[in-house]
Structures are given as C-alpha cells and as structure tokens.
Coordinates of C-alpha atoms and ligand atoms in Angstrom, one line a residue:
X385 CA 9.6 10.5 29.1
X386 CA 8.3 7.3 30.8
X387 CA 8.7 4.7 28.2
X388 CA 6.2 2.8 30.4
X389 CA 4.1 6.1 29.0
X390 CA 5.0 6.3 25.3
X391 CA 3.9 3.8 22.7
X392 CA 4.6 3.8 18.3
X393 CA 2.5 3.5 15.7
X394 CA 1.9 3.8 12.6
X395 CA 0.1 7.0 12.1
X396 CA -2.6 6.7 9.8
X397 CA -4.7 9.6 10.0
X398 CA -3.8 12.7 10.5
X399 CA -4.4 14.9 13.5
X400 CA -4.3 14.6 17.7
X401 CA -6.4 13.4 19.7
X402 CA -6.6 13.6 23.2
X403 CA -9.7 11.8 25.3
X404 CA -10.2 8.5 28.1
X405 CA -9.2 5.5 26.4
X406 CA -12.2 2.7 26.1
X407 CA -11.0 -0.9 25.4
X408 CA -13.2 -2.6 22.4
X409 CA -12.5 -6.5 22.8
X410 CA -14.2 -9.0 20.3
X411 CA -16.6 -11.7 22.5
X412 CA -16.6 -14.1 19.7
X413 CA -18.9 -17.2 19.7
X414 CA -17.8 -20.7 20.7
X415 CA -16.8 -23.3 17.7
X416 CA -17.3 -26.4 18.7
X417 CA -15.7 -29.2 16.4
X418 CA -19.0 -31.0 15.6
X419 CA -19.4 -33.1 12.9
X420 CA -22.6 -34.4 12.1
X421 CA -24.6 -37.1 10.1
X422 CA -24.4 -38.6 6.3
X423 CA -27.4 -37.3 5.9
X424 CA -27.4 -34.0 6.7
X425 CA -24.5 -33.2 4.8
X426 CA -26.7 -31.2 2.0
X427 CA -28.8 -28.9 4.6
X428 CA -24.9 -28.2 6.4
X429 CA -23.8 -26.5 2.5
X430 CA -26.9 -25.1 2.4
X431 CA -26.4 -23.6 6.1
X432 CA -23.0 -22.2 4.3
X433 CA -24.9 -20.9 1.0
X434 CA -27.7 -18.9 3.0
X435 CA -25.1 -17.4 5.9
X436 CA -23.0 -16.5 2.6
X437 CA -25.8 -14.4 1.6
X438 CA -26.8 -12.7 4.9
X439 CA -23.1 -12.1 4.5
X440 CA -23.8 -10.4 1.6
X441 CA -26.6 -8.6 2.2
X442 CA -24.9 -7.0 5.6
X443 CA -21.9 -5.8 3.7
X444 CA -24.5 -4.1 1.0
X445 CA -25.8 -1.8 4.0
X446 CA -22.7 -1.2 5.9
X447 CA -21.1 -0.2 2.2
X448 CA -24.7 2.2 1.7
X449 CA -23.9 3.9 5.1
X450 CA -20.1 4.1 4.2
X451 CA -21.1 5.7 0.6
X452 CA -23.4 8.7 2.9
X453 CA -20.6 9.6 5.3
X454 CA -17.7 9.6 3.5
X455 CA -18.0 9.1 -0.7
X456 CA -18.3 6.6 -3.4
X457 CA -14.6 6.2 -3.3
X458 CA -14.4 4.6 -0.1
X459 CA -17.8 2.7 0.0
X460 CA -16.4 0.1 -2.5
X461 CA -14.0 -1.0 0.1
X462 CA -16.7 -3.6 1.3
X463 CA -17.1 -4.7 -2.6
X464 CA -13.4 -5.8 -2.1
X465 CA -15.1 -7.6 1.6
X466 CA -18.1 -9.1 -0.6
X467 CA -15.3 -10.6 -3.1
X468 CA -14.2 -12.3 -0.1
X469 CA -16.5 -13.7 1.1
X470 CA -17.9 -14.9 -2.3
X471 CA -15.0 -16.4 -3.0
X472 CA -15.7 -19.8 -5.5
X473 CA -12.2 -21.8 -4.5
X474 CA -12.6 -20.6 -0.8
X475 CA -16.1 -21.1 -0.8
X476 CA -15.4 -24.9 -2.3
X477 CA -13.1 -25.3 0.0
X478 CA -14.9 -24.6 2.9
X479 CA -17.6 -27.5 1.7
X480 CA -15.5 -30.1 0.0
X481 CA -14.4 -30.2 3.7
X482 CA -17.6 -30.5 5.2
X483 CA -18.4 -33.3 3.1
X484 CA -15.2 -35.1 3.5
X485 CA -15.1 -34.9 6.8
X486 CA -18.9 -34.9 7.6
X487 CA -18.1 -31.7 9.6
X488 CA -20.9 -28.7 10.7
X489 CA -21.0 -25.9 8.1
X490 CA -19.5 -23.4 10.8
X491 CA -16.9 -26.6 12.2
X492 CA -15.5 -26.0 8.0
X493 CA -15.7 -22.4 7.6
X494 CA -13.8 -21.7 11.0
X495 CA -11.0 -24.5 9.9
X496 CA -10.5 -22.7 6.6
X497 CA -11.1 -19.5 7.8
X498 CA -7.6 -20.2 9.9
X499 CA -5.6 -21.8 7.6
X500 CA -6.1 -18.5 4.8
X501 CA -5.8 -16.1 8.6
X502 CA -2.3 -18.6 8.9
X503 CA -1.3 -17.8 5.1
X504 CA -0.9 -14.1 4.9
X505 CA -0.2 -13.1 8.1
X506 CA 3.1 -14.9 7.7
X507 CA 3.0 -14.1 4.2
X508 CA 5.7 -11.2 3.3
X509 CA 3.0 -9.7 1.1
X510 CA 2.0 -6.5 3.0
X511 CA -1.2 -6.5 0.9
X512 CA -2.1 -10.2 2.0
X513 CA -1.8 -8.7 5.7
X514 CA -3.9 -5.7 5.6
X515 CA -7.2 -7.9 4.1
X516 CA -5.9 -9.8 7.6
X517 CA -8.8 -7.2 9.3
X518 CA -11.0 -7.5 6.5
X519 CA -10.9 -11.9 6.6
X520 CA -11.6 -11.0 10.5
X521 CA -15.0 -9.1 10.0
X522 CA -16.3 -11.9 7.6
X523 CA -15.6 -14.7 10.0
X524 CA -16.9 -12.1 12.6
X525 CA -19.8 -11.9 10.8
X526 CA -20.5 -16.1 8.7
X527 CA -20.1 -17.7 13.1
X528 CA -22.3 -15.5 14.4
X529 CA -24.7 -16.2 11.8
X530 CA -23.8 -19.8 12.3
X531 CA -23.5 -20.6 15.1
X532 CA -26.6 -18.6 15.6
X533 CA -24.6 -16.7 18.7
X534 CA -23.7 -13.0 17.1
X535 CA -20.2 -11.8 17.9
X536 CA -20.6 -8.8 20.7
X537 CA -18.2 -6.5 20.9
X538 CA -17.2 -5.7 24.8
X539 CA -16.0 -2.3 25.6
X540 CA -14.9 -1.0 28.6
X541 CA -14.0 2.1 29.7
X542 CA -14.8 5.1 31.2
X543 CA -17.6 4.8 33.7
X544 CA -19.2 8.2 33.9
X545 CA -19.8 8.1 30.3
X546 CA -17.1 10.4 28.5
X547 CA -18.0 12.5 25.8
X548 CA -15.8 11.5 24.1
X549 CA -13.3 8.9 23.6
X550 CA -10.2 7.0 21.9
X551 CA -11.0 3.5 20.8
X552 CA -8.2 1.2 21.7
X553 CA -8.7 -2.4 19.5
X554 CA -6.4 -5.0 18.3
X555 CA -7.7 -5.1 14.9
X556 CA -10.3 -2.8 13.7
X557 CA -12.4 -3.4 10.7
X558 CA -13.5 -1.3 8.2
X559 CA -17.3 -2.1 9.2
X560 CA -15.6 -1.1 13.1
X561 CA -14.1 1.8 11.7
X562 CA -17.3 3.4 9.8
X563 CA -20.4 2.1 12.4
X564 CA -18.1 4.8 15.2
X565 CA -20.2 7.6 16.3
X566 CA -17.5 10.6 14.4
X567 CA -18.5 13.7 17.5
X568 CA -18.2 10.1 20.5
X569 CA -14.9 8.5 18.6
X570 CA -12.0 11.5 18.6
X571 CA -9.5 8.5 17.6
X572 CA -8.2 5.1 16.9
X573 CA -6.0 3.0 18.0
X574 CA -5.3 -0.5 17.0
X575 CA -2.3 -3.3 17.9
X576 CA -2.5 -4.3 14.0
X577 CA -2.3 -3.2 10.6
X578 CA -0.8 -1.1 8.5
X579 CA -0.7 2.8 6.5
X580 CA -3.1 0.3 3.7
X581 CA -5.6 -1.7 6.1
X582 CA -8.5 -0.6 4.8
X583 CA -9.6 1.0 8.2
X584 CA -7.3 3.3 8.0
X585 CA -8.0 4.3 4.5
X586 CA -11.3 5.2 6.0
X587 CA -10.0 6.5 8.7
X588 CA -8.6 9.2 7.5
X589 CA -11.5 9.3 4.7
X590 CA -13.8 10.0 7.9
X591 CA -11.4 12.6 9.1
X592 CA -10.2 10.7 12.8
X593 CA -7.2 10.6 14.0
X594 CA -5.8 7.0 14.0
X595 CA -2.5 5.0 14.8
X596 CA -2.2 1.4 14.2
X597 CA 0.5 -1.1 14.3
X598 CA 0.5 0.0 18.4
X599 CA 2.6 -3.2 19.1
X600 CA 0.8 -3.6 23.2
X601 CA -1.6 -1.4 23.2
X602 CA -3.8 -3.8 24.7
X603 CA -1.6 -4.4 27.9
X604 CA -0.3 -0.9 28.6
X605 CA -3.4 1.4 28.3
X606 CA -5.7 0.6 31.0
X607 CA -10.0 1.7 30.3
X608 CA -10.0 4.8 31.4
X609 CA -6.9 6.0 31.1
X610 CA -6.1 10.0 29.7
X611 CA -5.1 9.4 25.6
X612 CA -2.8 11.4 24.2
X613 CA -2.9 10.6 20.2
X614 CA -0.9 11.3 17.4
X615 CA -2.3 10.1 13.9
X616 CA 0.6 12.0 11.8
X617 CA 3.7 10.5 14.5
X618 CA 2.2 7.4 15.1
X619 CA 2.2 8.2 19.2
X620 CA 0.0 7.5 21.6
X621 CA 1.6 9.2 24.8
X622 CA -0.4 7.9 28.0
X623 CA -1.7 10.5 30.4
X624 CA 0.1 13.1 29.3
X625 CA 1.6 16.2 31.7
X626 CA 0.3 19.3 31.3
X627 CA 3.9 20.5 29.4
X628 CA 3.7 17.2 27.2
X629 CA 0.2 18.5 26.6
X630 CA 0.9 22.0 25.7
X631 CA 3.9 20.8 22.9
X632 CA 1.6 19.3 21.1
X633 CA -1.1 21.6 21.6
X634 CA 2.2 23.9 19.9
X635 CA 2.3 21.2 17.2
X636 CA -1.5 20.5 16.2
X637 CA -1.4 24.6 15.4
X638 CA 1.8 24.6 13.9
X639 CA 0.5 22.0 11.5
X640 CA -2.6 23.2 10.8
X641 CA -0.8 26.1 9.6
X642 CA 0.8 23.9 6.8
X643 CA -2.0 22.4 6.4
X644 CA -2.9 25.8 4.6
X645 CA -0.1 26.3 2.6
X646 CA -0.3 22.7 1.7
X647 CA -3.2 22.9 0.3
X648 CA -2.0 26.5 -1.7
X649 CA 0.4 23.9 -3.0
X650 CA -1.3 22.1 -5.2
X651 CA -2.3 25.0 -7.9
X652 CA 1.1 26.1 -7.5
X653 CA 4.2 24.9 -9.8
X654 CA 7.0 22.2 -8.6
X655 CA 9.3 25.5 -8.0
X656 CA 12.8 25.8 -5.6
X657 CA 12.7 29.9 -4.2
X658 CA 16.1 29.4 -6.3
X659 CA 13.9 28.3 -10.0
X660 CA 15.3 25.3 -10.2
X661 CA 11.5 23.4 -11.7
X662 CA 10.5 20.1 -10.7
X663 CA 7.8 17.7 -11.8
X664 CA 5.5 15.2 -9.8
X665 CA 3.5 12.5 -10.9
X666 CA 1.6 10.0 -9.0
X667 CA 2.4 6.2 -7.8
X668 CA -1.2 4.8 -8.8
X669 CA -1.6 1.1 -6.7
X670 CA -5.7 0.5 -7.0
X671 CA -8.1 2.5 -9.4
X672 CA -9.2 4.2 -6.2
X673 CA -5.6 6.2 -6.2
X674 CA -7.1 7.7 -9.6
X675 CA -9.1 10.3 -8.4
X676 CA -7.5 11.1 -5.5
X677 CA -4.0 11.5 -7.0
X678 CA -5.7 14.1 -9.8
X679 CA -6.7 15.8 -7.5
X680 CA -3.4 16.4 -5.4
X681 CA -2.0 17.5 -8.6
X682 CA -0.3 14.5 -10.4
X683 CA 1.2 15.7 -13.2
X684 CA 0.9 11.9 -14.7
X685 CA 1.9 9.0 -13.0
X686 CA 5.1 8.2 -12.3
X687 CA 4.5 4.3 -11.5
X688 CA 1.2 2.6 -12.5
X689 CA 1.2 -0.6 -10.1
X690 CA -0.2 -4.2 -11.8
X691 CA -0.5 -6.6 -9.5
X692 CA -3.7 -5.6 -8.0
X693 CA -5.3 -7.5 -11.1
X694 CA -3.4 -10.3 -9.9
X695 CA -3.4 -10.8 -6.3
X696 CA -6.5 -12.3 -4.6
X697 CA -8.1 -14.1 -8.1
X698 CA -8.2 -17.5 -9.3
X699 CA -7.4 -16.0 -12.8
X700 CA -4.8 -14.0 -14.8
X701 CA -6.5 -10.4 -15.8
X702 CA -7.3 -11.3 -19.9
X703 CA -5.9 -9.5 -22.3
X704 CA -9.3 -7.0 -22.4
X705 CA -9.5 -6.1 -19.0
X706 CA -6.4 -4.5 -18.5
X707 CA -6.7 -2.8 -21.7
X708 CA -9.4 -1.3 -20.2
X709 CA -8.4 -0.7 -17.3
X710 CA -5.3 1.5 -18.6
X711 CA -8.2 3.1 -20.7
X712 CA -9.2 4.2 -17.9
X713 CA -6.0 5.6 -16.1
X714 CA -5.1 7.2 -19.1
X715 CA -7.9 8.5 -19.7
X716 CA -7.7 10.4 -16.3
X717 CA -4.9 11.5 -16.6
X718 CA -5.6 12.9 -20.9
X719 CA -2.9 15.1 -22.1
X720 CA -0.3 13.4 -18.6
X721 CA 2.1 10.8 -19.2
X722 CA 1.0 7.5 -17.3
X723 CA 4.4 4.4 -16.9
X724 CA 2.9 1.8 -16.6
X725 CA 4.7 -0.9 -15.4
X726 CA 4.6 -5.0 -15.9
X727 CA 3.7 -7.4 -13.2
X728 CA 6.1 -7.7 -10.6
X729 CA 4.8 -10.9 -9.0
X730 CA 6.7 -12.8 -6.8
X731 CA 6.5 -15.3 -3.8
X732 CA 2.7 -15.1 -3.5
X733 CA 2.0 -12.2 -6.0
X734 CA 0.2 -14.8 -8.1
X735 CA -2.9 -15.5 -8.9
X736 CA -4.5 -18.9 -6.5
X737 CA -4.8 -21.0 -9.8
X738 CA -1.2 -20.3 -11.0
X739 CA 0.7 -22.9 -8.9
X740 CA 4.2 -21.8 -7.7
X741 CA 6.7 -23.6 -6.1
X742 CA 7.2 -22.8 -2.3
X743 CA 10.7 -20.6 -2.4
X744 CA 12.8 -20.6 1.2
X745 CA 14.0 -16.9 0.0
X746 CA 10.7 -15.2 -2.1
X747 CA 12.4 -11.8 -2.3
X748 CA 15.6 -13.3 -3.7
X749 CA 13.3 -16.0 -6.4
X750 CA 11.1 -15.9 -9.6
X751 CA 10.1 -12.0 -9.1
X752 CA 9.0 -9.4 -11.0
X753 CA 10.5 -9.2 -14.5
X754 CA 11.6 -13.4 -14.4
X755 CA 8.4 -14.5 -13.8
X756 CA 7.5 -12.5 -17.4
X757 CA 10.6 -13.6 -18.8
X758 CA 9.6 -17.4 -18.1
X759 CA 6.5 -16.9 -18.6
X760 CA 5.0 -15.7 -21.6
X761 CA 1.1 -16.1 -21.5
X762 CA 1.6 -13.6 -18.1
X763 CA 3.6 -11.6 -20.1
X764 CA 2.0 -11.8 -24.0
X765 CA -1.0 -10.2 -23.0
X766 CA 0.2 -7.6 -21.3
X767 CA 2.5 -5.8 -23.7
X768 CA 0.1 -6.3 -26.0
X769 CA -2.8 -4.2 -23.3
X770 CA 0.1 -1.8 -23.6
X771 CA 0.5 -1.3 -27.2
X772 CA -2.9 -0.8 -28.0
X773 CA -3.6 2.2 -25.5
X774 CA -0.2 4.0 -26.6
X775 CA -2.0 4.0 -30.5
X776 CA -4.1 7.1 -28.9
X777 CA -2.4 7.6 -25.2
X778 CA 1.8 9.1 -23.7
X779 CA 2.2 6.0 -22.2
X780 CA 5.6 3.9 -20.9
X781 CA 6.3 0.5 -20.1
X782 CA 8.6 0.1 -17.3
X783 CA 10.1 -3.4 -16.2
X784 CA 11.3 -3.9 -13.1
X785 CA 13.6 -5.8 -10.8
X786 CA 16.1 -5.5 -14.0
X787 CA 20.0 -6.6 -13.9
X788 CA 21.2 -6.9 -17.0
X789 CA 20.7 -5.7 -20.2
X790 CA 19.4 -9.1 -22.0
X791 CA 16.4 -9.2 -19.9
X792 CA 15.6 -5.6 -21.9
X793 CA 16.2 -7.0 -25.4
X794 CA 14.2 -10.0 -24.2
X795 CA 11.5 -8.1 -23.2
X796 CA 12.3 -5.3 -26.3
X797 CA 11.9 -8.7 -28.9
X798 CA 8.6 -10.0 -27.1
X799 CA 7.0 -6.3 -27.6
X800 CA 8.0 -6.3 -31.1
X801 CA 6.3 -9.4 -31.7
X802 CA 3.3 -8.8 -30.7
X803 CA 3.5 -5.2 -32.3
X804 CA 4.1 -7.2 -35.4
X805 CA 1.1 -9.7 -34.5
X806 CA -1.0 -7.0 -33.7
X807 CA -0.4 -5.3 -37.0
X808 CA -1.2 -8.3 -38.9
X809 CA -4.1 -8.9 -37.3
X810 CA -5.8 -5.3 -38.1
X811 CA -5.6 -4.3 -34.7
X812 CA -5.1 -0.9 -33.3
X813 CA -2.2 -0.1 -32.1
X814 CA 1.2 1.5 -31.1
X815 CA 4.0 0.1 -33.2
X816 CA 6.3 0.4 -30.7
X817 CA 6.1 2.2 -26.7
X818 CA 9.2 3.6 -25.1
X819 CA 10.5 1.1 -22.7
X820 CA 12.4 2.1 -19.6
X821 CA 13.7 0.0 -16.4
X822 CA 14.1 0.3 -12.3
X823 CA 17.1 0.7 -11.1
X824 CA 16.4 -1.4 -7.4
X825 CA 19.2 -3.6 -7.6
X826 CA 22.1 -2.5 -6.6
X827 CA 23.3 -5.0 -9.6
X828 CA 21.2 -2.5 -12.7
X829 CA 23.8 0.3 -10.4
X830 CA 26.3 -1.2 -11.3
X831 CA 25.5 -1.6 -14.7
X832 CA 23.0 1.7 -15.4
X833 CA 26.2 2.8 -18.4
X834 CA 25.2 -0.4 -20.1
X835 CA 21.2 -0.6 -19.4
X836 CA 20.8 3.2 -20.6
X837 CA 22.0 2.2 -23.4
X838 CA 19.3 0.3 -24.4
X839 CA 16.5 1.8 -22.5
X840 CA 14.6 4.6 -22.7
X841 CA 14.6 6.1 -19.5
X842 CA 15.5 5.4 -15.6
X843 CA 13.3 5.2 -12.6
X844 CA 15.1 4.2 -8.8
X845 CA 13.0 2.1 -7.0
X846 CA 14.9 3.1 -3.7
X847 CA 12.5 0.5 -1.5
X848 CA 14.3 -2.7 -3.4
X849 CA 17.4 -0.5 -3.6
X850 CA 17.0 -0.1 0.2
X851 CA 16.5 -3.7 0.6
X852 CA 19.1 -5.3 -1.6
X853 CA 21.4 -2.7 -0.7
X854 CA 22.2 -3.1 3.0
X855 CA 20.6 -6.6 3.3
X856 CA 17.2 -5.3 5.1
X857 CA 14.1 -6.9 4.7
X858 CA 11.6 -4.2 3.8
X859 CA 8.7 -5.5 5.1
X860 CA 10.2 -7.0 8.6
X861 CA 9.4 -4.5 11.6
X862 CA 12.5 -5.5 13.6
X863 CA 14.5 -3.9 11.2
X864 CA 12.6 -0.5 10.6
X865 CA 14.8 1.6 11.9
X866 CA 17.5 0.4 9.9
X867 CA 15.9 0.2 6.3
X868 CA 17.3 3.9 5.7
X869 CA 17.3 5.2 2.0
X870 CA 19.4 8.2 2.5
X871 CA 22.6 5.1 4.0
X872 CA 25.2 6.9 2.0
X873 CA 25.6 3.9 0.4
X874 CA 22.3 4.1 -0.8
X875 CA 23.2 8.3 -1.6
X876 CA 26.3 7.2 -3.6
X877 CA 24.2 4.6 -6.2
X878 CA 21.3 7.5 -6.7
X879 CA 24.0 9.9 -7.5
X880 CA 25.4 7.0 -10.3
X881 CA 22.4 6.7 -11.5
X882 CA 21.4 10.3 -12.0
X883 CA 24.4 10.7 -13.5
X884 CA 24.9 8.2 -15.9
X885 CA 21.4 9.0 -17.3
X886 CA 22.3 12.9 -17.3
X887 CA 25.2 11.2 -19.2
X888 CA 23.4 9.3 -21.4
X889 CA 20.8 11.7 -22.4
X890 CA 18.1 10.1 -20.7
X891 CA 15.3 11.0 -18.5
X892 CA 15.8 9.8 -14.6
X893 CA 13.3 9.4 -11.6
X894 CA 12.3 8.2 -8.1
X895 CA 9.1 6.4 -7.3
X896 CA 10.1 4.3 -4.3
X897 CA 8.6 5.5 -1.2
X898 CA 11.6 8.3 -0.6
X899 CA 10.2 10.5 -3.2
X900 CA 6.7 10.6 -0.9
X901 CA 8.8 11.3 2.1
X902 CA 10.1 14.8 2.7
X903 CA 13.7 15.1 4.7
X904 CA 14.7 12.3 1.7
X905 CA 12.7 14.0 -0.9
X906 CA 14.8 16.6 -0.5
X907 CA 17.8 14.6 -0.9
X908 CA 17.2 13.3 -4.0
X909 CA 16.6 17.0 -5.1
X910 CA 20.2 17.9 -4.4
X911 CA 21.1 14.8 -5.7
X912 CA 20.2 16.2 -9.5
X913 CA 17.0 14.6 -9.5
X914 CA 14.2 16.3 -11.1
X915 CA 11.3 14.0 -11.2
X916 CA 9.6 12.2 -8.5
X917 CA 6.7 10.4 -7.9
X918 CA 5.0 10.1 -5.2
X919 CA 1.6 8.2 -3.0
X920 CA -0.9 10.5 -3.6
X921 CA -1.2 11.7 0.0
X922 CA 2.0 12.9 0.2
X923 CA 2.2 15.4 -3.2
X924 CA 1.1 18.4 -1.5
X925 CA 3.4 18.5 1.2
X926 CA 6.8 17.2 -1.7
X927 CA 5.3 20.4 -3.3
X928 CA 5.2 22.5 -0.5
X929 CA 9.2 20.9 0.7
X930 CA 10.4 21.3 -2.8
X931 CA 9.4 25.2 -3.4
X932 CA 10.4 26.3 0.4
X933 CA 13.5 24.8 0.0
X934 CA 16.2 25.8 -2.2
X935 CA 18.3 23.5 -4.2
X936 CA 21.5 25.6 -3.4
X937 CA 20.4 24.0 -1.0
X938 CA 19.5 20.8 -0.8
X939 CA 22.6 20.4 -3.5
X940 CA 24.9 21.4 -1.2
X941 CA 23.1 19.2 1.6
X942 CA 23.5 16.0 -0.6
X943 CA 26.6 16.5 -1.8
X944 CA 27.8 16.0 1.9
X945 CA 25.7 12.8 2.2
X946 CA 27.8 11.0 -0.4
X947 CA 31.0 11.3 2.1
X948 CA 29.1 10.7 5.4
X949 CA 29.9 7.6 7.0
X950 CA 26.3 7.1 8.7
X951 CA 22.5 7.1 7.9
X952 CA 22.0 8.7 11.3
X953 CA 24.4 11.8 10.5
X954 CA 22.6 12.1 7.1
X955 CA 19.9 12.5 8.7
X956 CA 20.9 15.6 10.9
X957 CA 21.8 17.3 8.1
X958 CA 18.8 16.6 6.2
X959 CA 17.0 18.0 9.3
X960 CA 19.4 21.2 10.1
X961 CA 19.7 22.2 6.2
X962 CA 15.9 22.5 6.1
X963 CA 14.7 23.7 9.3
X964 CA 15.1 27.1 8.5
X965 CA 12.5 26.4 5.6
X966 CA 10.7 23.7 6.3
X967 CA 10.6 24.9 10.4
X968 CA 11.2 21.5 13.0
X969 CA 10.2 18.2 11.7
Ligands
LIG963 C1 10.2 -0.1 -5.0 O1 10.7 -1.2 -4.7 O2 11.0 1.2 -4.9 C2 9.0 0.4 -5.7 C3 8.5 1.6 -5.8 O3 8.5 -0.7 -6.0 P1 7.6 -2.0 -5.5 O4 7.4 -1.3 -4.2 O5 5.5 -2.2 -5.9 O6 8.5 -3.4 -4.8
LIG964 MG1 10.2 -2.8 -6.0

C-alpha cells in the first residue's frame, strides 16, 4: 500500500466506517493585546466572571444532552470541564494579570490559558495531555463570549451533500463530539488525543468509530476524499481500492462474530480448554470505571489507582474523602477483593498548591513510594483511610515503584503506627492490612526473593518494568515500536517473578497494560500467571482469549520466548501459536 494513502493513529472507538471526509477547522476570534485604563480594571474582572458563568451554563446544557444520548456516567465528563472553567487558582491568576498589567479580560485569559496549554502539552503525564481538548473547548467558549465574536467551526467537505461523512479535525473536544449528528457522522479522526481523551470515551459510548493521534491528517486528507477508517486497528486508508474495501468487509464480519463470542464470555468462567483456571480482575483509575468493570465481569479490583484524587486539584484529599471513595468502590465490589495502590505521585502529578522542585528526569526522580515515605502528611491519611475501610471490606494495600526491602518495612511501620493511633482514638479500623508490592523496577526483580519475605503479594507493573528495563520512555510516541513488554529481557524478569512468588507461597499477578493485550496475555498465562488485572473494556476479550488458547500451547510458546533473541521473534511465535485458536489478529 502506498504510504501516502495509509495513515496510522490510535484506534479509540472500534468499528469500521467508509465515507467521504469533512475537514473541520475552528475559526477562532483574534485576541488583540488590549490594555485598559485603571478605572476599567474592575469592570474587566466582572466581565471575566460573567463569562465564566455563561460558559458553565452552556456546559450544563451540553451535559444534559449527553445524559440523554449517552448516559449519566458519560455526562460527568462535562463536570470535569465545569471544574476546569471554574478553577479557582487559574481564575485568580487571570484576575491578577488584569489588575497588575491592566489587560482586558480576553487578553489576560488568552495569555494564562496558553501558559497552561504549554505546560500540559509538554508534560510527561498522559492524563494532563488528555485534558488539552477540554481546555481548548473552554478557551473557544470563553474567548467567544469575551470578544463578542463566537468561534465558528468551518466545515469543508463534499459539495454533493453526502449522506454520511467522516469528520477530520485537529483536536476533538467532547462538546463537538456530542453535537455531531450520529446518522450523518459515521467516523471521527483527530490529530491530537489518545485512548483516554474525553472525546475518545464519548465516541466509544456513542458508538462512533474513531481514530485519534493521527499525525498529519489535516495535511494528507483533502476534504471530500474517501476514507476507510478502522477504529480498532487505528488505520485510515485514503481512497481505498475495491480489494482493500473487500478486506475491510471480511475483517468487519469476522470481528462481529468475535463480538458475539465476547458478549457470551462475560458470564462464562475464565478457564482454558485444558482446564487451567484464571482470575480476571479490573484496573480502576477513575470512579466512572467502577460500573464498566462490574458490567464486564471483573472478579474484583486488582489495581485501584488513587492519583485522580490529587491531579488537577488544589488540595490533597482528606482522609475522609479517601475513605468515602474506598467505601464507594468496595461496596460496588462487595464480596470481591480490592487492591488499593498507594499514591503513585510524581513529575507533575501533584496538587497545584504542592511545591515540588523542577526535575530534569521526573521518571527517575522523586515519585511514587519515595514521595509517600518522605512526606508523611501525604501518606499517613491514606494509610488511615485504608485501615478504616479494611475493618469491613476485603482490601489490600499495594506499594508502587519499590526497589528494596527497607521501603516496605518503613511503609509497614507507618501503617502499624496509624493502626495503633486509630485504635487509641477508638476509631473503627482494622489492626492491619495485607501489604503487597508492585514489581516495576529491575531492582525489585533482582531482589524479588528478599521482597517476598516481607510482603503479602506481588503485582507486576509491566508498563514501568518495561520502561525501566529497556530504558524506553513509555510515553514517547517516537519510541512506541521499541516499547516491548514481550522483549526477551522482560520475559525473563516476568518468569523469575512468578517463580519466586510460587517458591515463597505468595500470590503473583500482573496489572500493567500487557495483561490487557490478547497476545501478551497469552504470554503471561504461559509463564504461569493465573491472575491478571485488566483495563475494564478489555475484560471480555482477555477472558475469551484465555478460554480459547490451551494452557499447554501458551506454556510452550512462553518457554521458548525466554530464549528468544528479539521481541519481534516473540511476537511472531505468539501469533503463530495462537492463530489456530484466535484466528488472524
Ligand atoms: C505499571 O507501571 O504497569 C502500572 C500498572 O502502573 P502505572 O501504569 O499506574 O504506572
Ligand atoms: Mg507503574
């Protein structure tokens, strides 16, 4: 295939669409640098506040629309936008600029919004980069109100009034996504964005196939071009020929058959054809993932990330707030285990008010368990909240980025102290909680035998373990092909961890992304892992895969992978071995 006609991005909402392209660009109002007189400063501040009120009202209307079209959980996406529009620190900084530099409300707003945009765009946190489209949507609204010239979306596309179109744009906001006419717009393409962008989540809920992160899409796709979009593979074929269309049709019908099998898998046991049993748990990063994880049949939560309680906020969450969240999750998963991971903060994952020094290498810096051990006022309230919930529910505490035994002992000492304090104060709480560690540094792999002596379980964080073993930044799109959790070096580490766990008699699981990918999940099963914690949308697929591939086959290919010399060879042999059971993937 001619490379000019094939574009690759990230498949964020599955399905295949074939239609002509409509290119949408925002015609944004010019914001001239405008200064105001000293006597006008107060009225500029008032204008800023009025614009925020109007923006919030418009967002509430959109939220209502999403609630009707996509559901209550999806409509909460707009709550995040409302919070952003009303962010006290941000608005205070704009007001300060108006007063100090005597700038008009729109000039000051634009200036501060650009500052935040640059910060987020260059951040190492995908969560912040994912929020750029939300920020953009608020900028468009606020500047439209403040300049009196609302931004307009300019649509250029087929002149024949095509029935169905694929929208191509630079950055897709949740607002634009929900306003699209579902019958008319059959596919979405954006140059920015990832699987976890709000617009991606919404497109998925609305059932519109979508590809994001398609760099160069606006330059390559001319308005009116025919586009074949595959929202699972993340590919865009421009002006496809009949044989490519036929290929897509076959792929689609095969997938539809798989979809039906996946539906059925949700209520079936996770057991291989030769009788090996697995436990499939869910990774929950945000409250809105609780229900999807339950619906997709998660047997518990293998990784409850807690960073969302901190990011984008001005204050650290209180003990009560954390306790309330843990109660919400554990009540939803009543009778099933929940593994709470202590704060994995670092880099820019701190509340705005928390002063952290700039670090040249945040991923090798002050993050994760290091922060918790150094800053008791962050860690201790979390420990207390965990102990309190453990009085009534089946929870465990998991420590991230551990590299030596002393870190575990220190954390356990603090846990004991907090338990004693709660008991002395007569607060209902457990005396202790099982403490496990994430294996996500090569150091933890090397010292796994020592760590096994002081902890209750291991859970492999394959995202970080791969990053630190291969020295490949997990968030760098340029290195995406080199980021290989199936690399023989990682495979050997994975094999060692499961062996050490078995010898010590402690449970071992994997909660990194490789457990959510069909081929690498087979590799893990073959290495001996029987508990996988998976992103909720992937639960049915992984269940279906584990039910389809005999353990003996997985074991054979995993054993060979330990001696492979290159990741490509591992992948090829996984593909070959699983094809008779899964079909061509
Ligand atoms: C991992 O590193 O694999 C992991 C599960 O943790 P996180 O992705 O939150 O760093
Ligand atoms: Mg990690």
